[in-house]
Amino acid sequence: MIRIFESAGRPFVAFVEEFGRILLLLISATAWLFRPPFRFRVVLKQMEFVGVKSITVVLITGAFTGMVLALQTYHGFRMFGGEGLVGSTLTLAITRELGPVFTALMVTGRAGSAMAAEIGTMKVTEQIDALYTMSVSPVQFLIMPRIVAGILMLPVLTVISDFIGIVGGYFVGVKLLNINSGIFMARIVEIVDLDDIFNGLIKSACFGLILALVGCYKGFYTTGGAEGVGKATTQSVVYASVAILISDYFLTSVMFR
Amino acid sequence: MIKLVKVSKSFKGQKVLDNLDLIVEPEKINIIIGRSGSGKSVLLKHIIGLIRPDSGQIFVDGIDITKINEKTFNEMRKKFGMLFQEAALFDSMTVGENVAFPIKEHRHLSQKKVDEIVNEKLIQVGLTNVAHKMPSELSGGMKKRVGLARAIALDPEIILFDEPTTGLDPIMCSAINNLIVQTQEHTKATCIVISHDIESTFKIAHKVAMLYHGKIIEEGIPGEVKVSGNPVVRQFIEGRQIEQSPKQK
Ligand SMILES: Nc1ncnc2c1ncn2[C@@H]1O[C@H](COP(=O)(O)OP(=O)(O)OP(=O)(O)O)[C@@H](O)[C@H]1O
Ligand SMILES: [Mg+2]
């Protein structure tokens, strides 16, 4: 009987343990943020890596998300003559949900995985130990800059994604499906609040924190050579994606009531 | 002053260090010998706190480093320089940036001055025209020498070398041995060197210690160790197969 509880409880205990370690890492990274030396250049470099280098993929996913939304909503709304609402509906969907979430998922695949791989490789080749021997905290030098970059750059990328998504939706709706351009825009202005956009951006900052933290955590606790690095990389993408979607639900339920 | 008292360490039930005692001669070259897998690297990592012992004490300048927290340790490690067995160069930085890294972290010098020191250290380890290369473009022996240059970049008080000459050609070997001797004489650093090169060990060491089955089984000045009566030591320095000792668990 105890055996059953034991084996059922073990994954739960492991989860709690892992969650605790992630939290500790976050706390220590936050503490290092306020302790000199302030590593502006390293942070800038990470912001470039997370932000600038993700723009292409964010533009493509953002545009097509908007375009396909226009198509889908158009067919629905046409049944009761509500084509004019296509613009506002897709804008709400994009700014509240799809912009932040898709951007975060794409950046997780691109940058979060790279963080896990890079830090993991440094771990198994003793480069992290070498940092310790030189009295440099790896949490401050490697992890804090990545987390800061994630939190700062995800909202920026999301703004880009939101904008290009609406442009894509406009293109499909107005140019291809012949919705009246004036009505399309007027409904957007009428129905969409600045709050919708703003809340979406707060969400995306949270997602940025999650994907960077999980990527760094997985890398930092890598063991077992090249195979371990591979495992850490895949796990970081899976864990971060799941965590992003779960936290999205809770953030949404708090924000949009 | 570095002193290890009854240090034990196991990995998953495998005992690597077993109540090990060792006194390191300050401001001297201390060489640790022992067979591959006997725990030499593990011992070295204990001294700089990368691995914490299961039990026992490790004193560095009178402070028991097994009791201090990570922050105090961070200060403590500024006295140290370490060459890793696999060099552990930062592969996202060039060779020059690698050697410059500890200098830039801990000294406030102009870029010009930093470059000067980097160049000087690289020349000391026999490397020219590599500062702009990435570590992945270097041979194993070259990486090791860059690691060496990085370890001595700040002229630390205590330098740990994990097999500085393994994988180098004979000419480079003696050049590196000379470099260790010169650096030590010049900076009066305490050097702890792990070496497989018996001949040069006896030439440059002030103290030799042999690690076997988790303990130091022989230590002393080279002259003493050379004529050691311990059969295991004899066999090791003569390069013969060590038979399994009867007391082994
Ligand atoms: N992090 C670790 N986890 C588990 N076991 C380890 C770890 N580090 C070392 N060991 C084990 O400790 C033993 C000693 O390893 P160590 O690297 O110190 O050997 P060494 O004397 O330096 O050998 P070599 O001369 O080949 O470098 C080995 O059996 C190794 O398997
Ligand atoms: Mg070793």
Coordinates of C-alpha atoms and ligand atoms in Angstrom, one line a residue:
Chain A
M1 CA 0.0 0.0 0.0
I2 CA 2.7 2.4 1.0
R3 CA 4.6 1.4 -2.1
I4 CA 1.7 2.6 -4.3
F5 CA 1.7 6.0 -2.6
E6 CA 5.5 6.1 -2.9
S7 CA 5.6 5.4 -6.6
A8 CA 2.6 7.7 -7.3
G9 CA 4.2 10.4 -5.2
R10 CA 7.7 10.3 -6.6
P11 CA 7.0 12.3 -9.8
F12 CA 5.1 14.8 -7.7
V13 CA 8.0 15.2 -5.3
A14 CA 10.4 15.5 -8.2
F15 CA 8.3 18.2 -9.7
V16 CA 8.1 20.2 -6.5
E17 CA 11.9 19.8 -6.1
E18 CA 12.5 21.0 -9.6
F19 CA 10.1 23.9 -9.2
G20 CA 11.9 24.9 -6.0
R21 CA 15.2 24.9 -7.7
I22 CA 13.9 27.0 -10.6
L23 CA 12.5 29.5 -8.0
L24 CA 15.9 29.6 -6.2
L25 CA 17.6 30.3 -9.4
L26 CA 15.3 33.2 -10.2
I27 CA 15.8 34.6 -6.7
S28 CA 19.5 34.4 -7.0
A29 CA 19.5 35.9 -10.5
T30 CA 17.3 38.8 -9.2
A31 CA 19.8 39.4 -6.4
W32 CA 22.7 39.5 -8.8
L33 CA 20.9 42.0 -10.9
F34 CA 21.4 44.6 -8.2
R35 CA 25.0 43.7 -7.3
P36 CA 27.9 45.2 -9.2
P37 CA 29.5 44.8 -11.6
F38 CA 26.5 45.7 -13.8
R39 CA 26.9 43.8 -17.0
F40 CA 25.3 46.2 -19.5
R41 CA 27.3 44.8 -22.5
V42 CA 26.4 41.2 -21.8
V43 CA 22.8 42.2 -21.4
L44 CA 22.8 44.1 -24.7
K45 CA 24.3 41.2 -26.5
Q46 CA 21.6 38.9 -25.2
M47 CA 18.9 41.5 -26.1
E48 CA 20.3 41.4 -29.6
F49 CA 20.3 37.6 -29.6
V50 CA 16.8 37.2 -28.2
G51 CA 15.2 40.2 -29.9
V52 CA 16.8 41.4 -33.1
K53 CA 17.6 37.9 -34.3
S54 CA 14.1 36.7 -33.8
I55 CA 12.4 39.4 -35.9
T56 CA 12.3 37.4 -39.1
V57 CA 10.5 34.4 -37.6
V58 CA 8.2 36.7 -35.6
L59 CA 7.3 38.6 -38.8
I60 CA 6.4 35.5 -40.7
T61 CA 4.4 33.8 -38.0
G62 CA 2.7 37.1 -37.1
A63 CA 1.7 37.9 -40.7
F64 CA 0.3 34.5 -41.4
T65 CA -1.6 34.3 -38.1
G66 CA -3.4 37.5 -39.0
M67 CA -4.1 36.3 -42.6
V68 CA -5.5 33.0 -41.6
L69 CA -7.6 34.6 -38.9
A70 CA -9.1 37.0 -41.4
L71 CA -10.0 34.0 -43.7
Q72 CA -11.6 32.0 -40.9
T73 CA -13.6 34.8 -39.2
Y74 CA -14.7 36.1 -42.6
H75 CA -16.4 32.8 -43.5
G76 CA -18.1 32.7 -40.1
F77 CA -19.3 36.3 -40.0
R78 CA -20.5 36.3 -43.6
M79 CA -23.2 33.9 -42.6
F80 CA -25.0 36.6 -40.7
G81 CA -23.6 39.5 -42.6
G82 CA -21.1 40.6 -40.0
E83 CA -18.1 40.9 -42.3
G84 CA -17.4 44.3 -40.8
L85 CA -16.5 42.7 -37.5
V86 CA -13.6 40.7 -39.0
G87 CA -11.1 43.4 -38.3
S88 CA -12.0 44.0 -34.7
T89 CA -12.3 40.3 -33.9
L90 CA -8.9 39.4 -35.3
T91 CA -7.3 42.4 -33.7
L92 CA -8.7 41.4 -30.3
A93 CA -7.5 37.8 -30.8
I94 CA -4.1 38.8 -31.9
T95 CA -3.4 41.5 -29.2
R96 CA -4.8 39.5 -26.3
E97 CA -3.7 36.0 -27.2
L98 CA -2.2 35.0 -30.4
G99 CA 0.5 37.7 -30.6
P100 CA 1.9 37.1 -27.2
V101 CA 1.6 33.3 -27.2
F102 CA 2.8 32.5 -30.7
T103 CA 5.7 35.0 -30.3
A104 CA 6.7 33.3 -27.0
L105 CA 6.5 29.9 -28.5
M106 CA 8.6 30.8 -31.5
V107 CA 11.2 32.5 -29.4
T108 CA 11.3 29.5 -27.0
G109 CA 12.2 27.3 -30.0
R110 CA 14.8 29.7 -31.2
A111 CA 16.4 31.4 -28.2
G112 CA 15.2 29.4 -25.2
S113 CA 16.6 26.2 -26.7
A114 CA 19.9 27.9 -27.6
M115 CA 20.2 29.2 -24.0
A116 CA 19.9 25.6 -22.7
A117 CA 22.3 24.3 -25.3
E118 CA 24.9 27.0 -24.7
I119 CA 24.9 27.0 -21.0
G120 CA 24.6 23.2 -20.9
T121 CA 27.7 22.9 -23.1
M122 CA 29.5 25.3 -20.8
K123 CA 28.5 23.1 -17.9
V124 CA 29.7 19.8 -19.2
T125 CA 33.0 21.3 -20.6
E126 CA 33.8 22.8 -17.2
Q127 CA 33.6 26.4 -18.5
I128 CA 31.1 27.2 -15.7
D129 CA 33.6 25.8 -13.2
A130 CA 36.2 28.0 -14.8
L131 CA 34.0 31.0 -14.2
Y132 CA 33.8 30.1 -10.5
T133 CA 37.6 29.8 -10.3
M134 CA 37.9 33.3 -11.7
S135 CA 35.5 34.6 -9.0
V136 CA 32.8 35.4 -11.5
S137 CA 29.3 34.2 -10.7
P138 CA 27.8 32.2 -13.6
V139 CA 24.4 33.3 -12.4
Q140 CA 25.3 36.9 -12.9
F141 CA 27.4 36.5 -16.0
L142 CA 25.2 34.0 -17.9
I143 CA 21.8 33.7 -16.4
M144 CA 20.7 37.2 -15.2
P145 CA 21.4 38.8 -18.7
R146 CA 19.4 36.2 -20.5
I147 CA 16.4 36.6 -18.2
V148 CA 16.6 40.4 -18.4
A149 CA 16.8 40.1 -22.2
G150 CA 13.8 37.7 -22.3
I151 CA 11.6 40.1 -20.1
L152 CA 12.5 43.2 -22.1
M153 CA 12.5 41.8 -25.7
L154 CA 9.4 39.7 -25.7
P155 CA 7.0 42.7 -25.4
V156 CA 8.9 44.4 -28.2
L157 CA 8.7 41.3 -30.4
T158 CA 5.0 41.0 -29.6
V159 CA 4.3 44.6 -30.6
I160 CA 5.9 43.8 -34.0
S161 CA 4.0 40.6 -34.2
D162 CA 0.7 42.3 -33.3
F163 CA 1.2 45.0 -35.9
I164 CA 2.2 42.7 -38.7
G165 CA -0.7 40.4 -37.8
I166 CA -3.2 43.2 -38.2
V167 CA -1.6 44.3 -41.4
G168 CA -1.8 40.7 -42.7
G169 CA -5.5 40.5 -41.6
Y170 CA -6.2 43.8 -43.4
F171 CA -4.5 42.6 -46.5
V172 CA -6.6 39.4 -46.7
G173 CA -9.8 41.0 -45.5
V174 CA -9.8 44.2 -47.4
K175 CA -7.7 43.4 -50.5
L176 CA -8.6 39.8 -51.1
L177 CA -12.1 39.4 -49.6
N178 CA -13.3 42.9 -50.4
I179 CA -14.4 44.0 -46.9
N180 CA -14.9 47.7 -46.8
S181 CA -11.7 49.2 -45.6
G182 CA -13.4 52.1 -43.7
I183 CA -15.6 49.7 -41.7
F184 CA -12.8 47.3 -41.1
M185 CA -10.7 50.1 -39.4
A186 CA -13.6 51.8 -37.7
R187 CA -14.7 48.7 -35.9
I188 CA -11.1 48.1 -34.7
V189 CA -10.9 51.6 -33.2
E190 CA -14.3 51.2 -31.7
I191 CA -14.0 47.8 -30.1
V192 CA -10.3 47.4 -29.3
D193 CA -9.0 49.0 -26.1
L194 CA -5.5 50.1 -25.4
D195 CA -5.8 47.8 -22.4
D196 CA -6.1 44.8 -24.6
I197 CA -2.8 45.6 -26.2
F198 CA -1.2 46.5 -22.9
N199 CA -2.3 43.3 -21.1
G200 CA -1.0 41.3 -23.9
L201 CA 2.3 42.9 -23.5
I202 CA 2.4 42.2 -19.8
K203 CA 1.7 38.6 -20.6
S204 CA 4.5 38.5 -23.1
A205 CA 7.0 39.8 -20.5
C206 CA 6.0 36.9 -18.2
F207 CA 6.5 34.5 -21.1
G208 CA 9.9 36.0 -21.7
L209 CA 10.8 35.4 -18.1
I210 CA 9.6 31.8 -18.3
L211 CA 11.4 30.8 -21.5
A212 CA 14.7 32.4 -20.4
L213 CA 14.5 31.0 -16.9
V214 CA 13.6 27.5 -18.0
G215 CA 16.3 27.5 -20.8
C216 CA 19.0 28.7 -18.3
Y217 CA 17.9 26.4 -15.6
K218 CA 18.0 23.3 -17.9
G219 CA 21.4 24.3 -19.2
F220 CA 22.8 25.1 -15.7
Y221 CA 21.8 21.7 -14.3
T222 CA 23.0 19.7 -17.3
T223 CA 24.9 16.5 -16.6
G224 CA 26.2 13.7 -18.8
G225 CA 28.1 15.1 -21.7
A226 CA 26.8 15.8 -25.2
E227 CA 23.8 13.5 -24.7
G228 CA 22.9 15.5 -21.6
V229 CA 23.1 18.7 -23.5
G230 CA 20.7 17.3 -26.1
K231 CA 18.3 16.2 -23.5
A232 CA 18.4 19.6 -21.6
T233 CA 17.7 21.4 -24.9
T234 CA 14.6 19.4 -25.8
Q235 CA 13.3 19.5 -22.3
S236 CA 13.7 23.2 -22.1
V237 CA 11.5 23.7 -25.1
V238 CA 8.9 21.3 -23.9
Y239 CA 8.8 22.6 -20.3
A240 CA 8.8 26.3 -21.3
S241 CA 6.1 25.8 -23.9
V242 CA 3.9 24.0 -21.5
A243 CA 4.6 26.5 -18.8
I244 CA 3.8 29.4 -21.2
L245 CA 0.4 27.9 -22.1
I246 CA -0.6 27.1 -18.5
S247 CA 0.5 30.5 -17.2
D248 CA -1.4 32.1 -20.1
Y249 CA -4.6 30.7 -18.8
F250 CA -4.1 32.0 -15.4
L251 CA -2.8 35.4 -16.5
T252 CA -5.8 35.7 -18.8
S253 CA -8.3 34.8 -16.1
V254 CA -6.8 37.5 -13.9
M255 CA -6.5 40.2 -16.6
F256 CA -9.6 40.0 -18.8
R257 CA -12.6 39.8 -16.5
Chain B
M1 CA 49.1 27.7 3.6
I2 CA 47.0 24.9 2.3
K3 CA 46.2 21.9 4.4
L4 CA 43.7 19.0 3.9
V5 CA 42.6 17.1 7.0
K6 CA 40.8 13.8 6.8
V7 CA 39.1 14.7 3.6
S8 CA 36.7 12.0 2.2
K9 CA 34.6 12.1 -0.9
S10 CA 32.4 9.5 -2.6
F11 CA 30.5 9.6 -5.9
K12 CA 27.5 7.3 -5.9
G13 CA 29.1 5.0 -3.4
Q14 CA 32.5 5.0 -5.1
K15 CA 35.1 6.3 -2.6
V16 CA 37.5 8.6 -4.4
L17 CA 39.1 10.4 -1.5
D18 CA 39.4 8.4 1.8
N19 CA 40.5 10.3 4.9
L20 CA 43.1 12.0 2.9
D21 CA 45.7 14.2 4.7
L22 CA 48.0 16.6 2.8
I23 CA 50.0 19.6 3.7
V24 CA 51.0 21.8 0.7
E25 CA 54.3 23.5 0.9
P26 CA 53.7 27.3 0.7
E27 CA 55.5 29.2 -2.0
K28 CA 56.8 26.0 -3.5
I29 CA 56.0 23.7 -6.4
N30 CA 54.0 20.7 -5.1
I31 CA 53.5 17.9 -7.6
I32 CA 50.8 15.3 -7.1
I33 CA 51.3 12.0 -9.0
G34 CA 49.0 9.0 -9.2
R35 CA 47.4 6.7 -11.7
S36 CA 44.7 7.8 -14.1
G37 CA 41.3 7.8 -12.3
S38 CA 42.9 7.8 -8.9
G39 CA 41.2 11.1 -8.0
K40 CA 43.9 13.8 -8.7
S41 CA 41.5 16.1 -10.5
V42 CA 38.9 15.6 -7.8
L43 CA 41.5 16.5 -5.1
L44 CA 42.5 19.7 -7.0
K45 CA 38.8 20.8 -7.3
H46 CA 38.4 20.3 -3.6
I47 CA 41.2 22.8 -2.9
I48 CA 39.4 25.5 -5.0
G49 CA 36.0 24.6 -3.7
L50 CA 34.4 23.4 -6.9
I51 CA 33.7 20.1 -5.1
R52 CA 32.8 20.0 -1.4
P53 CA 34.0 17.1 0.6
D54 CA 31.6 14.6 2.3
S55 CA 33.7 15.1 5.5
G56 CA 37.0 16.6 6.6
Q57 CA 38.5 20.0 6.5
I58 CA 40.4 22.0 4.0
F59 CA 42.4 25.0 5.2
V60 CA 43.5 27.8 2.9
D61 CA 45.5 30.5 4.8
G62 CA 44.0 29.4 8.0
I63 CA 40.4 29.4 6.9
D64 CA 38.4 26.2 6.7
I65 CA 36.9 26.6 3.2
T66 CA 34.4 23.7 3.8
K67 CA 32.6 26.0 6.2
I68 CA 32.4 29.3 4.2
N69 CA 29.5 30.3 2.0
E70 CA 29.6 30.9 -1.7
K71 CA 30.0 34.6 -1.4
T72 CA 33.0 34.5 0.9
F73 CA 34.4 31.8 -1.4
N74 CA 34.1 34.2 -4.4
E75 CA 36.4 36.6 -2.6
M76 CA 38.7 33.7 -1.6
R77 CA 39.1 32.5 -5.2
K78 CA 40.7 35.8 -6.2
K79 CA 43.9 34.3 -4.8
F80 CA 43.7 31.4 -7.2
G81 CA 44.4 30.6 -10.8
M82 CA 43.5 27.3 -12.2
L83 CA 44.4 25.3 -15.4
F84 CA 41.7 22.7 -16.1
Q85 CA 42.7 19.3 -17.5
E86 CA 40.6 20.0 -20.6
A87 CA 41.6 23.7 -20.6
A88 CA 37.9 24.8 -20.2
L89 CA 38.3 27.8 -22.5
F90 CA 35.2 29.9 -23.1
D91 CA 34.3 28.9 -26.6
S92 CA 32.2 32.0 -27.3
M93 CA 35.3 34.2 -26.9
T94 CA 38.6 34.5 -28.8
V95 CA 41.8 33.3 -27.4
G96 CA 42.8 36.9 -26.5
E97 CA 39.5 37.5 -24.8
N98 CA 39.9 34.3 -22.8
V99 CA 43.2 35.4 -21.4
A100 CA 42.0 39.0 -20.9
F101 CA 38.8 37.8 -19.1
P102 CA 40.2 37.5 -15.5
I103 CA 42.2 40.7 -16.0
K104 CA 39.2 42.7 -17.1
E105 CA 37.1 41.2 -14.3
H106 CA 39.4 42.1 -11.5
R107 CA 41.8 44.9 -12.6
H108 CA 40.9 48.3 -13.8
L109 CA 43.4 48.7 -16.6
S110 CA 43.3 50.4 -19.9
Q111 CA 42.6 48.3 -22.9
K112 CA 46.1 48.9 -24.1
K113 CA 47.6 47.6 -20.8
V114 CA 45.3 44.6 -20.9
D115 CA 46.4 43.8 -24.4
E116 CA 50.0 44.0 -23.3
I117 CA 49.6 41.5 -20.5
V118 CA 47.7 39.2 -22.8
N119 CA 50.4 39.3 -25.4
E120 CA 53.1 38.8 -22.8
K121 CA 51.3 35.8 -21.3
L122 CA 50.7 34.2 -24.7
I123 CA 54.3 34.6 -25.7
Q124 CA 55.3 33.0 -22.4
V125 CA 53.4 29.9 -23.3
G126 CA 54.9 29.9 -26.8
L127 CA 51.9 31.2 -28.7
T128 CA 52.0 34.0 -31.3
N129 CA 49.4 35.1 -33.7
V130 CA 46.6 33.3 -32.1
A131 CA 44.9 36.0 -30.1
H132 CA 42.2 36.5 -32.7
K133 CA 41.4 32.8 -33.1
M134 CA 38.5 31.0 -31.5
P135 CA 39.3 28.1 -29.2
S136 CA 37.7 25.6 -31.6
E137 CA 40.4 26.5 -34.2
L138 CA 43.2 25.4 -31.9
S139 CA 44.9 22.0 -31.3
G140 CA 44.5 20.3 -28.0
G141 CA 48.0 21.3 -26.9
M142 CA 47.5 24.9 -27.9
K143 CA 44.2 25.0 -25.9
K144 CA 46.1 23.8 -22.9
R145 CA 48.7 26.5 -23.2
V146 CA 46.0 29.2 -23.6
G147 CA 44.4 27.8 -20.5
L148 CA 47.8 28.1 -18.8
A149 CA 48.2 31.7 -19.9
R150 CA 44.7 32.5 -18.5
A151 CA 45.5 30.8 -15.2
I152 CA 48.6 32.9 -14.7
A153 CA 47.2 36.1 -16.1
L154 CA 46.6 37.7 -12.8
D155 CA 49.8 36.4 -11.2
P156 CA 47.8 34.6 -8.5
E157 CA 49.1 33.6 -5.1
I158 CA 48.0 30.0 -5.6
I159 CA 48.1 28.3 -8.9
L160 CA 46.6 24.9 -9.6
F161 CA 47.7 23.1 -12.8
D162 CA 45.9 19.9 -13.9
E163 CA 48.3 18.1 -16.1
P164 CA 49.9 21.1 -17.8
T165 CA 52.2 19.1 -20.0
T166 CA 50.0 16.2 -21.0
G167 CA 49.5 16.2 -24.7
L168 CA 52.4 18.5 -25.6
D169 CA 55.5 17.6 -27.6
P170 CA 58.8 17.1 -25.7
I171 CA 60.1 20.5 -26.6
M172 CA 56.9 22.2 -25.5
C173 CA 56.9 20.1 -22.3
S174 CA 60.2 21.4 -21.1
A175 CA 59.3 24.9 -22.1
I176 CA 56.1 24.7 -20.0
N177 CA 58.0 23.2 -17.1
N178 CA 60.5 26.0 -17.3
L179 CA 57.6 28.5 -17.4
I180 CA 56.1 27.0 -14.2
V181 CA 59.5 27.2 -12.5
Q182 CA 60.1 30.8 -13.6
T183 CA 56.6 31.9 -12.8
Q184 CA 56.9 30.4 -9.3
E185 CA 60.3 31.9 -8.7
H186 CA 59.1 35.2 -10.0
T187 CA 55.8 35.5 -8.1
K188 CA 56.5 33.2 -5.2
A189 CA 53.2 31.5 -5.8
T190 CA 52.2 28.3 -4.2
C191 CA 51.9 25.9 -7.1
I192 CA 50.0 22.6 -7.0
V193 CA 50.7 20.6 -10.2
I194 CA 49.2 17.3 -11.3
S195 CA 51.6 15.5 -13.5
H196 CA 52.1 12.2 -15.3
D197 CA 55.6 13.1 -16.4
I198 CA 57.8 11.4 -13.7
E199 CA 61.1 12.6 -15.0
S200 CA 60.3 16.4 -15.0
T201 CA 58.4 15.9 -11.7
F202 CA 61.6 15.0 -10.0
K203 CA 63.4 17.8 -11.8
I204 CA 61.1 20.7 -10.9
A205 CA 59.2 19.7 -7.7
H206 CA 60.0 20.9 -4.3
K207 CA 57.6 18.4 -2.9
V208 CA 56.0 15.3 -4.4
A209 CA 53.0 13.5 -3.2
M210 CA 51.5 10.3 -4.5
L211 CA 47.8 9.6 -4.4
Y212 CA 46.7 6.0 -4.3
H213 CA 43.3 4.5 -3.4
G214 CA 42.1 7.8 -2.0
K215 CA 45.1 8.5 0.3
I216 CA 48.5 10.1 0.0
I217 CA 50.7 7.1 0.3
E218 CA 54.0 8.8 -0.1
E219 CA 55.2 12.4 0.2
G220 CA 58.4 14.3 0.6
I221 CA 61.1 16.1 -1.4
P222 CA 61.9 14.4 -4.7
G223 CA 65.0 12.8 -3.4
E224 CA 63.1 11.0 -0.7
V225 CA 60.2 9.8 -2.9
K226 CA 62.6 8.6 -5.6
V227 CA 64.1 6.1 -3.1
S228 CA 60.8 5.3 -1.4
G229 CA 60.5 1.8 0.0
N230 CA 56.8 1.6 -0.8
P231 CA 56.4 -1.0 -3.5
V232 CA 53.4 0.8 -5.1
V233 CA 55.4 4.0 -5.4
R234 CA 58.4 2.2 -6.7
Q235 CA 56.3 0.4 -9.4
F236 CA 54.7 3.7 -10.4
I237 CA 57.8 5.7 -10.8
E238 CA 59.5 2.8 -12.6
G239 CA 56.5 2.5 -14.9
R240 CA 55.6 -1.1 -14.1
Q241 CA 52.2 -2.6 -13.7
I242 CA 50.9 -2.1 -10.2
E243 CA 49.6 -5.4 -8.8
Q244 CA 46.4 -5.1 -6.8
S245 CA 47.4 -4.5 -3.2
P246 CA 46.1 -7.1 -0.8
K247 CA 44.4 -4.6 1.5
Q248 CA 42.3 -3.2 -1.3
K249 CA 38.5 -3.3 -0.6
Ligands
LIG1 N1 31.5 14.6 -11.0 C1 31.7 13.3 -10.8 N2 30.7 12.4 -10.7 C2 30.9 11.1 -10.5 N3 32.2 10.5 -10.5 C3 33.2 11.3 -10.6 C4 33.1 12.7 -10.8 N4 34.3 13.3 -10.9 C5 35.2 12.3 -10.8 N5 34.6 11.1 -10.6 C6 35.2 9.8 -10.4 O1 36.3 10.0 -9.6 C7 37.4 9.2 -10.0 C8 38.6 10.1 -10.0 O2 38.5 11.0 -11.1 P1 39.6 12.1 -11.4 O3 39.1 12.9 -12.6 O4 40.0 12.8 -10.2 O5 40.8 11.2 -11.9 P2 42.3 11.7 -12.2 O6 43.2 11.1 -11.2 O7 42.3 13.1 -12.5 O8 42.6 10.9 -13.6 P3 43.4 11.4 -14.9 O9 44.8 11.3 -14.6 O10 42.9 10.4 -15.9 O11 42.9 12.8 -15.2 C9 37.0 8.6 -11.3 O12 36.8 7.2 -11.0 C10 35.8 9.2 -11.7 O13 34.9 8.3 -12.3
MG2 MG 42.4 14.3 -14.0

